[in-house]
mmCIF file of C-alpha atoms in Angstrom:
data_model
loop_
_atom_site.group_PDB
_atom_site.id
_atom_site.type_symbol
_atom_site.label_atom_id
_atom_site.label_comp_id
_atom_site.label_asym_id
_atom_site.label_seq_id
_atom_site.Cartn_x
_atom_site.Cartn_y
_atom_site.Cartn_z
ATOM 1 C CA UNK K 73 -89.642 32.755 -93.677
ATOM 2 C CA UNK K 74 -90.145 30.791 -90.515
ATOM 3 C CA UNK K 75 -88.810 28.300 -88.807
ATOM 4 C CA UNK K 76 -92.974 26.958 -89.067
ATOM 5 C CA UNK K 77 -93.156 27.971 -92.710
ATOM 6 C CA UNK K 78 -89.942 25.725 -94.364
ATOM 7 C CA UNK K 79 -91.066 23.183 -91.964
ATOM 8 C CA UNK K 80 -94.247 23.195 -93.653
ATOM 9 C CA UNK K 81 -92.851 23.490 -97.145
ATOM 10 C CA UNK K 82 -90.224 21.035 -96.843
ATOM 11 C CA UNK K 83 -92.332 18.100 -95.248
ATOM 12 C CA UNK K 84 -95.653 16.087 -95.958
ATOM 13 C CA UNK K 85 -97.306 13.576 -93.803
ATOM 14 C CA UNK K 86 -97.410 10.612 -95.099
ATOM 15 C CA UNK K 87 -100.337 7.940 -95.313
ATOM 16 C CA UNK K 88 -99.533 6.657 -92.149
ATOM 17 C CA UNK K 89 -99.440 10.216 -90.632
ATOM 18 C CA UNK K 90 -95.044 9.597 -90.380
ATOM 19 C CA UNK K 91 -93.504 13.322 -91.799
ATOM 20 C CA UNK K 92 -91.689 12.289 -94.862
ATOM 21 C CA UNK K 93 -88.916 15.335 -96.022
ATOM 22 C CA UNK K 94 -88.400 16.396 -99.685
ATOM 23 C CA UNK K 95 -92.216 16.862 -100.957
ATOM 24 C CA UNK K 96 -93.702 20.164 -101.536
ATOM 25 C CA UNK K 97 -97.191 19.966 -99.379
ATOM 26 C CA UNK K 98 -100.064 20.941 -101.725
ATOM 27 C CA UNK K 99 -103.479 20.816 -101.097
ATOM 28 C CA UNK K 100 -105.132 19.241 -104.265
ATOM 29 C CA UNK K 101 -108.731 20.666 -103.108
ATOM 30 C CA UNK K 102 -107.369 24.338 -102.986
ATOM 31 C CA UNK K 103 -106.384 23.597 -106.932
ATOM 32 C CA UNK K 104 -109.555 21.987 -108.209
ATOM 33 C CA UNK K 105 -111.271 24.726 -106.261
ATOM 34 C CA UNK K 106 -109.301 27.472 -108.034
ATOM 35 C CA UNK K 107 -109.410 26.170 -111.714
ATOM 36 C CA UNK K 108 -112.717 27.578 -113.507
ATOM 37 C CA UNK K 109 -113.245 28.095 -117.090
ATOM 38 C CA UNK K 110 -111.501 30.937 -118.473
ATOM 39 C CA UNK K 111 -113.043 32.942 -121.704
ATOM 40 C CA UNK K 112 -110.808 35.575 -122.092
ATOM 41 C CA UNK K 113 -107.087 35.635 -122.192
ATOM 42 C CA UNK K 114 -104.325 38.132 -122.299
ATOM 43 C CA UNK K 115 -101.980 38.170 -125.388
ATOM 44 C CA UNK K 116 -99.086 37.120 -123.324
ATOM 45 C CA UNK K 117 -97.534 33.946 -124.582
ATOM 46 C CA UNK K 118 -97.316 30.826 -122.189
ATOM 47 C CA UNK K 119 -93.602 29.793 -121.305
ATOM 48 C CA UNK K 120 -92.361 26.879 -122.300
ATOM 49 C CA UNK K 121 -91.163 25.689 -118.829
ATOM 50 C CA UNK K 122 -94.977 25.810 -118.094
ATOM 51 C CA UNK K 123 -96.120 24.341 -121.125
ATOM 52 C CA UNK K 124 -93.333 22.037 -120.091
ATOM 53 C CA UNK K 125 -94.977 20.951 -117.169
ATOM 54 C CA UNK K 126 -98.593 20.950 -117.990
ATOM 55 C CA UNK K 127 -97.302 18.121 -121.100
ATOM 56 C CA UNK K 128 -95.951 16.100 -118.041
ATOM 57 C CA UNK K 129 -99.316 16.503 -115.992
ATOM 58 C CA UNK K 130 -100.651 14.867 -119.064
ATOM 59 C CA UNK K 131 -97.632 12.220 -119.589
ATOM 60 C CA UNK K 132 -97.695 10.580 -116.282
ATOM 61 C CA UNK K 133 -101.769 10.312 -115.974
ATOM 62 C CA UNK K 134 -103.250 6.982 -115.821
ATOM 63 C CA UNK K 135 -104.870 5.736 -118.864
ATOM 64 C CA UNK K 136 -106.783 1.814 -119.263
ATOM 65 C CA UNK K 137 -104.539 -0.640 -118.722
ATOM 66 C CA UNK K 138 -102.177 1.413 -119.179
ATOM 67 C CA UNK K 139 -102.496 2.145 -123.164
ATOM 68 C CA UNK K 140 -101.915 5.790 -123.372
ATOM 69 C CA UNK K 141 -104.003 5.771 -126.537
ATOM 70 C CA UNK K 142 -103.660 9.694 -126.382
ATOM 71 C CA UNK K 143 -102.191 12.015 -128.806
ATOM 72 C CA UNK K 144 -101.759 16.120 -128.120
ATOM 73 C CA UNK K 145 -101.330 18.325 -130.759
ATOM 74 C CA UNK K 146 -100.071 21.519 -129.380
ATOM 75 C CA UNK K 147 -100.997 24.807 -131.553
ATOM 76 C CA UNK K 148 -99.479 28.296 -130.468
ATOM 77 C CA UNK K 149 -98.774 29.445 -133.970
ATOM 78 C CA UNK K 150 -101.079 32.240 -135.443
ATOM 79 C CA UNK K 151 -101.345 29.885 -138.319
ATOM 80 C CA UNK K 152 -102.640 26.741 -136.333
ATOM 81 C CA UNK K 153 -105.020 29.338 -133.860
ATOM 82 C CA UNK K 154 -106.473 30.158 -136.884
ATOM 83 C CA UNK K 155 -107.298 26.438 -138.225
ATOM 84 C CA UNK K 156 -108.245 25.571 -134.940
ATOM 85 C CA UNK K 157 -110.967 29.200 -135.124
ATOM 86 C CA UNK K 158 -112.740 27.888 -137.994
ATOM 87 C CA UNK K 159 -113.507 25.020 -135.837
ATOM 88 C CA UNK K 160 -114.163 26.109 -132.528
ATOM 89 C CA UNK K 161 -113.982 29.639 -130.284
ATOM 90 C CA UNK K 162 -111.134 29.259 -127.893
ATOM 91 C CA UNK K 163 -111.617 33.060 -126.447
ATOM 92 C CA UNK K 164 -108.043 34.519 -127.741
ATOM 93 C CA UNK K 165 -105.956 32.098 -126.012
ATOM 94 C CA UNK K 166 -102.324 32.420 -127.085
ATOM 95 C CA UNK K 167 -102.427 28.229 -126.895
ATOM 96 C CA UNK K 168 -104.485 25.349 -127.573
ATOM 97 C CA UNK K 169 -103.913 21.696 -127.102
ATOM 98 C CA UNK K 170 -105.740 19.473 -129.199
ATOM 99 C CA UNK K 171 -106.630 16.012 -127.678
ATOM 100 C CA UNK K 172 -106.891 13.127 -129.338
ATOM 101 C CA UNK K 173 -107.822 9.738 -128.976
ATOM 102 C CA UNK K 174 -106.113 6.898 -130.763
ATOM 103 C CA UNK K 175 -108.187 4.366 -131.870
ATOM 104 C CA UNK K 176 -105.685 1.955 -132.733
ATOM 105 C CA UNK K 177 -104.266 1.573 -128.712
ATOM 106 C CA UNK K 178 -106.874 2.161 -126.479
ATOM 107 C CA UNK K 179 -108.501 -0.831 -124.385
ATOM 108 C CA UNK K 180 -111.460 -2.226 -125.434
ATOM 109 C CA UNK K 181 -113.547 -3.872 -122.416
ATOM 110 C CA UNK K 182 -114.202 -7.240 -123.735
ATOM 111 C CA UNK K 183 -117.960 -7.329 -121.706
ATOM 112 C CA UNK K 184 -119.476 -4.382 -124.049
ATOM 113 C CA UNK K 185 -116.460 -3.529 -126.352
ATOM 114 C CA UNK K 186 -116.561 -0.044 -124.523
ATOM 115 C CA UNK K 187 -113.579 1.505 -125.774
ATOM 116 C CA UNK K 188 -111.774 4.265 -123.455
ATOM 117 C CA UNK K 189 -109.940 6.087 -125.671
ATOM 118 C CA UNK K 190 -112.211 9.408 -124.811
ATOM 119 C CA UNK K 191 -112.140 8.447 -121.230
ATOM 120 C CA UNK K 192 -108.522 8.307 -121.142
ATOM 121 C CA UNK K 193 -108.310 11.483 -123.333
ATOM 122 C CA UNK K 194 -110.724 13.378 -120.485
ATOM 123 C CA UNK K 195 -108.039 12.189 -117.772
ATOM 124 C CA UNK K 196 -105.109 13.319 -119.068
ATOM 125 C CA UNK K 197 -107.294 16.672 -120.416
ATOM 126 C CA UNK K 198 -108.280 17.051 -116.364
ATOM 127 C CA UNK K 199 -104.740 16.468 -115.492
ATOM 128 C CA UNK K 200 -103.536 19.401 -118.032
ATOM 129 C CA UNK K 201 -106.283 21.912 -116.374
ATOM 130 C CA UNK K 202 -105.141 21.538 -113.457
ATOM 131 C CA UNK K 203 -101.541 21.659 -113.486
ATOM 132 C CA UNK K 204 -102.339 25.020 -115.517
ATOM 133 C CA UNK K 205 -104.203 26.460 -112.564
ATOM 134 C CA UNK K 206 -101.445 25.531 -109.677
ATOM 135 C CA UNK K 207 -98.855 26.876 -112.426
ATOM 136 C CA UNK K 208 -100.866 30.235 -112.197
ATOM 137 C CA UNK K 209 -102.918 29.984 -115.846
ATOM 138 C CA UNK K 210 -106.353 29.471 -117.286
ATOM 139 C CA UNK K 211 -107.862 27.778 -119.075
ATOM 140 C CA UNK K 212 -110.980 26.101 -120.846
ATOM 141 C CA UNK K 213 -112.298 22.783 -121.759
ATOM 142 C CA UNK K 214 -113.831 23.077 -125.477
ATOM 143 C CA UNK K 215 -116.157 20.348 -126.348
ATOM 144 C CA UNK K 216 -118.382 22.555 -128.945
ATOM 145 C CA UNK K 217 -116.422 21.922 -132.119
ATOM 146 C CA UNK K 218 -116.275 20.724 -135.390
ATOM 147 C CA UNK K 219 -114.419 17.509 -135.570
ATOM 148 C CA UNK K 220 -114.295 17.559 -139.039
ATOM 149 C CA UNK K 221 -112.303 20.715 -139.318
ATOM 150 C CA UNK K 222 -109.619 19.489 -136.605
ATOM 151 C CA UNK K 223 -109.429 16.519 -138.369
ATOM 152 C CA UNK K 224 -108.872 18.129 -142.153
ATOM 153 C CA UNK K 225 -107.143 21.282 -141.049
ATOM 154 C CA UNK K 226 -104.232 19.368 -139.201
ATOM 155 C CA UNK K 227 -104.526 15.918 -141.193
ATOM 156 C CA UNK K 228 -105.439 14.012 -138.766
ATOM 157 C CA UNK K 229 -105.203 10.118 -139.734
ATOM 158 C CA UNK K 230 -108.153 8.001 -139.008
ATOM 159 C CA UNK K 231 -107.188 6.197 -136.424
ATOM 160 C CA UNK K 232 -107.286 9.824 -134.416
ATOM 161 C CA UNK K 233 -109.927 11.069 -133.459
ATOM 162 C CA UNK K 234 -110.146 14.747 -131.577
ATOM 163 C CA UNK K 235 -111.905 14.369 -128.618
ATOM 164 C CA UNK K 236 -111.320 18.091 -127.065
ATOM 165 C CA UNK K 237 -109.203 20.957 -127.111
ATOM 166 C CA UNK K 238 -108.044 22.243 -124.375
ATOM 167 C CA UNK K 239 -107.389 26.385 -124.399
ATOM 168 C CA UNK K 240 -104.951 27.937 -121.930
ATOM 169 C CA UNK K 241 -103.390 31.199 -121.083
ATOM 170 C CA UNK K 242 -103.054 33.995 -118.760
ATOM 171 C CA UNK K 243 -106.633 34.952 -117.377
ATOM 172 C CA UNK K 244 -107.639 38.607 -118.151
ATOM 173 C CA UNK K 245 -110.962 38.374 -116.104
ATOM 174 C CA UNK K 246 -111.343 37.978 -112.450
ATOM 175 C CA UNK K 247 -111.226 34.530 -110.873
ATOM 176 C CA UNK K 248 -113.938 32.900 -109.932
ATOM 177 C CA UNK K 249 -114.930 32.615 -106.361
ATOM 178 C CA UNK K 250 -113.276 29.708 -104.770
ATOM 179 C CA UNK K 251 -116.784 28.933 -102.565
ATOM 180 C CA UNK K 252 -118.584 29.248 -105.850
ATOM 181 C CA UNK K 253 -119.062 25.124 -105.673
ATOM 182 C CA UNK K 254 -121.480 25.069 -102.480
ATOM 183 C CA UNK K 255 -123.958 26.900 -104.576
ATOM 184 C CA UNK K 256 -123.422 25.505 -108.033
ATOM 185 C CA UNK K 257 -122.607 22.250 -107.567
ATOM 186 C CA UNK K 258 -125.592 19.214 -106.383
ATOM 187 C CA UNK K 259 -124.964 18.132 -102.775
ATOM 188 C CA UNK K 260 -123.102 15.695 -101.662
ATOM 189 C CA UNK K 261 -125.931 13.428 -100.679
ATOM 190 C CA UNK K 262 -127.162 13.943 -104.677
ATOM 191 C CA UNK K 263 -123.852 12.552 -105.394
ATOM 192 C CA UNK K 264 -122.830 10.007 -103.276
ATOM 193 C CA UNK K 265 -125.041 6.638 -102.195
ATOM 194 C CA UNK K 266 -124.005 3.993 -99.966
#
């Protein structure tokens, strides 16, 4: 290790450009550009320092007005993989998260009584992804499932309603190509007006 290299570890510019110490420099673009949907997983279990941290990716995202009208119901057990397989394929991940939204918190925007609940729950599901990929897992967004079999398999009360599940686990196919988005993703000028 370098001189160079711990003075790039140990400090950050700030927004101002000033070098602020203590902050482990990240590049956020190098992580979204790494994550990619993972369909097949290795048997190994996920730790629990991990799991730890991809709980307080999810904890600390924003929600509407700040409401947190979120609820995770984390399955590693053979027994809950199981419920959660009659409802959905999650490829043979060794642990699912199961994100709900709670009806009974989230914000309601008085204009068109749009209710966030599954926004918020797609925020703090993004957050989870990607703190999996910088902690060196997959993982994979499931929106093809049976709600109704969540919701009776794990008792969900009414006011709950499971908005995705999130799969995640040790990768056991290649990653994808980290330049992959220049060809599969619209350009920017499709995207963006001014």
């Amino acid at each position: 290790l370098t001189c160079e290299n711990l003075f790039q570890c140990y400090n950050v510019l700030d927004c101002n450009h000033n070098i602020k110490k203590g902050f482990d420099a990240m590049d956020f673009l190098d992580i979204a550009k790494k994550r990619f949907s993972v369909r097949s997983y290795k048997k190994q279990p996920v730790e629990q320092e991990k799991l730890d941290k991809i709980l307080e990716a999810a904890r600390v995202a924003p929600t509407a007005a700040n409401r947190q009208p979120v609820h995770l119901i984390v399955v590693r057990s053979e027994e809950g993989l199981a419920k959660i397989g009659k409802a959905a394929n999650i490829y043979g991940a060794p642990l699912a998260v199961i994100v709900c939204a709670d009806h009974e918190k989230a914000w309601v925007r008085p204009y068109d009584r749009k209710q966030t609940g599954d926004i918020d729950a797609a925020i703090l599901t993004d957050h989870m992804m990607l703190q999996a990929t910088e902690s060196g897992l997959g993982s994979v967004w499931i929106c093809h499932f049976k709600p109704d079999v969540i919701i009776g398999e794990f008792g969900l009360p009414d006011h709950l309603e499971p908005i995705n599940i999130l799969a995640i686990g040790y990768a056991d196919e290649e990653p994808a190509d980290m330049e992959r988005h220049e060809k599969m993703r619209i350009p920017m000028s499709q995207l963006v007006s001014y």
